[in-house]
Structure formats: C-alpha cells, structure tokens
C-alpha cells in the first residue's frame, strides 16, 4: 500500500493503522495476505513516484495506491499530481501488478474549481486504465466526522480506521481475486 500518513497510521498505536487493520480483516476473511506498509507521512505523489521502485523491489503481487492528500493540502498543481500518479500506475502496469487506485478529495477551502480539477485526476486515471480498480475517496465515511478523526481533523482515529477497513475490504478482495495463480 503506497501512500502517505493515512497509510503510515499517523498518530495511531502500532498495529492500529489502515495497513495492519486491513490485513487483519482480509486474513480473518480467509485471505492469507501480507500488506507492505509503503506509507510515508507528508508524502506527495512526487515522493511516491520517487520511491515506487523501492516498493517494487519487494515484488508485490498487487498494489493499492493511496496518494494525493498532501498534494491537495498543499494546493499543488493538479496536472503535476496527475503526471506523478500516472507514472506510478504505468510502472505497476508494466509489471502487470493488479492495482487499486484510492482517490482523494481536495479540502474545500481551496475552492470549487480546484476541487473539481483535483477530483478529476483520479477519475480520469481510472477511466484510462480498464481493469484497474478504483475506490473514489479513501476517507469515504470518515472525512469531516469529528468522532472518527484525531484532533487534527485530518487523520482517522481507531474508529475511523475501522470504517475505512469496512469500506475498503470488498474492493480489496476484488483486487486479490485478480492475482495470477
């Protein structure tokens, strides 16, 4: 799971982040998987592109790409974010690694135009890659809900991670179904 602080479990006790909890849910569902935590707090899509080769050195059988949140928080140009994500997805496709792209939404304080352009990054990339799985918003059901977030209002707490795992598990199961025997 290539991502940022959300993936890295920022502010959560060890074993309580999305990677560990999603892995536990999948194992409990009879899917004996090991999810590699390739999350780096503060990372942008450019950082993810710079370290995708490191993640690929682990020879993953599938990938979840969950980057873009920091690009939006920093109001980085959507065209640059899109190019970085496309580079990541192209490297995964070249290795024939089944991929799930988890989208992100820009904060509303950046304006409606930026928000639309930012959201379009993910939908356009997904539309250009038939067969790639797409989960439109990684923080669906969690963002903006105080009880599901840490005091910073950005990072999910343990209850928020549980919601994320419940929502992400079905599409992750579909991703695992795409693995080559």
Tab-separated table of C-alpha atoms in Angstrom, residues 102-178:
chain	number	residue	atom	x	y	z
A	102	UNK	CA	-7.756	5.095	-3.979
A	103	UNK	CA	-8.837	8.628	-4.778
A	104	UNK	CA	-8.687	11.740	-2.671
A	105	UNK	CA	-10.675	14.955	-2.463
A	106	UNK	CA	-9.095	18.382	-2.032
A	107	UNK	CA	-10.037	20.416	1.038
A	108	UNK	CA	-12.974	22.753	0.371
A	109	UNK	CA	-11.026	25.881	1.337
A	110	UNK	CA	-9.140	25.639	-1.979
A	111	UNK	CA	-12.289	26.471	-3.933
A	112	UNK	CA	-14.693	24.594	-6.131
A	113	UNK	CA	-12.632	24.895	-9.321
A	114	UNK	CA	-9.517	23.416	-7.724
A	115	UNK	CA	-11.640	20.731	-6.048
A	116	UNK	CA	-13.193	19.661	-9.355
A	117	UNK	CA	-9.846	19.639	-11.140
A	118	UNK	CA	-8.231	17.682	-8.316
A	119	UNK	CA	-11.002	15.063	-8.144
A	120	UNK	CA	-10.838	14.671	-11.917
A	121	UNK	CA	-7.231	13.440	-11.610
A	122	UNK	CA	-8.372	10.168	-10.096
A	123	UNK	CA	-11.480	9.566	-12.192
A	124	UNK	CA	-9.569	10.271	-15.408
A	125	UNK	CA	-6.691	7.961	-14.486
A	126	UNK	CA	-9.131	5.212	-13.594
A	127	UNK	CA	-11.072	5.678	-16.830
A	128	UNK	CA	-7.861	5.425	-18.875
A	129	UNK	CA	-6.908	2.116	-17.301
A	130	UNK	CA	-9.542	-0.539	-17.922
A	131	UNK	CA	-9.271	-3.334	-15.425
A	132	UNK	CA	-7.674	-1.178	-12.753
A	133	UNK	CA	-9.826	-0.971	-9.665
A	134	UNK	CA	-10.888	2.443	-8.400
A	135	UNK	CA	-12.088	3.477	-4.970
A	136	UNK	CA	-13.094	7.137	-5.395
A	137	UNK	CA	-12.321	8.509	-1.921
A	138	UNK	CA	-10.026	6.818	0.589
A	139	UNK	CA	-11.601	8.671	3.520
A	140	UNK	CA	-15.216	7.992	2.483
A	141	UNK	CA	-17.442	7.884	5.556
A	142	UNK	CA	-14.661	9.277	7.759
A	143	UNK	CA	-13.650	12.715	6.455
A	144	UNK	CA	-15.295	15.572	8.283
A	145	UNK	CA	-16.691	13.400	11.076
A	146	UNK	CA	-15.045	14.540	14.313
A	147	UNK	CA	-15.731	11.278	16.164
A	148	UNK	CA	-13.793	9.337	13.504
A	149	UNK	CA	-10.750	11.593	13.335
A	150	UNK	CA	-7.872	12.622	15.517
A	151	UNK	CA	-7.949	16.168	16.930
A	152	UNK	CA	-6.235	17.490	13.766
A	153	UNK	CA	-9.409	16.688	11.806
A	154	UNK	CA	-7.330	15.100	9.037
A	155	UNK	CA	-6.093	11.729	10.235
A	156	UNK	CA	-8.515	8.945	11.177
A	157	UNK	CA	-8.551	7.625	14.721
A	158	UNK	CA	-9.004	3.926	15.501
A	159	UNK	CA	-12.774	4.146	14.964
A	160	UNK	CA	-12.176	5.908	11.647
A	161	UNK	CA	-9.752	3.214	10.549
A	162	UNK	CA	-12.421	0.589	11.314
A	163	UNK	CA	-14.838	2.413	8.987
A	164	UNK	CA	-12.174	2.660	6.297
A	165	UNK	CA	-11.407	-1.057	6.573
A	166	UNK	CA	-15.105	-1.982	6.350
A	167	UNK	CA	-15.487	0.095	3.194
A	168	UNK	CA	-12.168	-0.817	1.575
A	169	UNK	CA	-12.274	-4.561	2.282
A	170	UNK	CA	-14.712	-5.545	-0.505
A	171	UNK	CA	-12.775	-3.777	-3.256
A	172	UNK	CA	-9.510	-5.128	-1.844
A	173	UNK	CA	-10.989	-8.638	-2.012
A	174	UNK	CA	-11.762	-7.954	-5.675
A	175	UNK	CA	-8.155	-6.835	-6.144
A	176	UNK	CA	-6.933	-10.107	-4.635
A	177	UNK	CA	-9.215	-12.021	-6.991
A	178	UNK	CA	-7.128	-10.595	-9.866
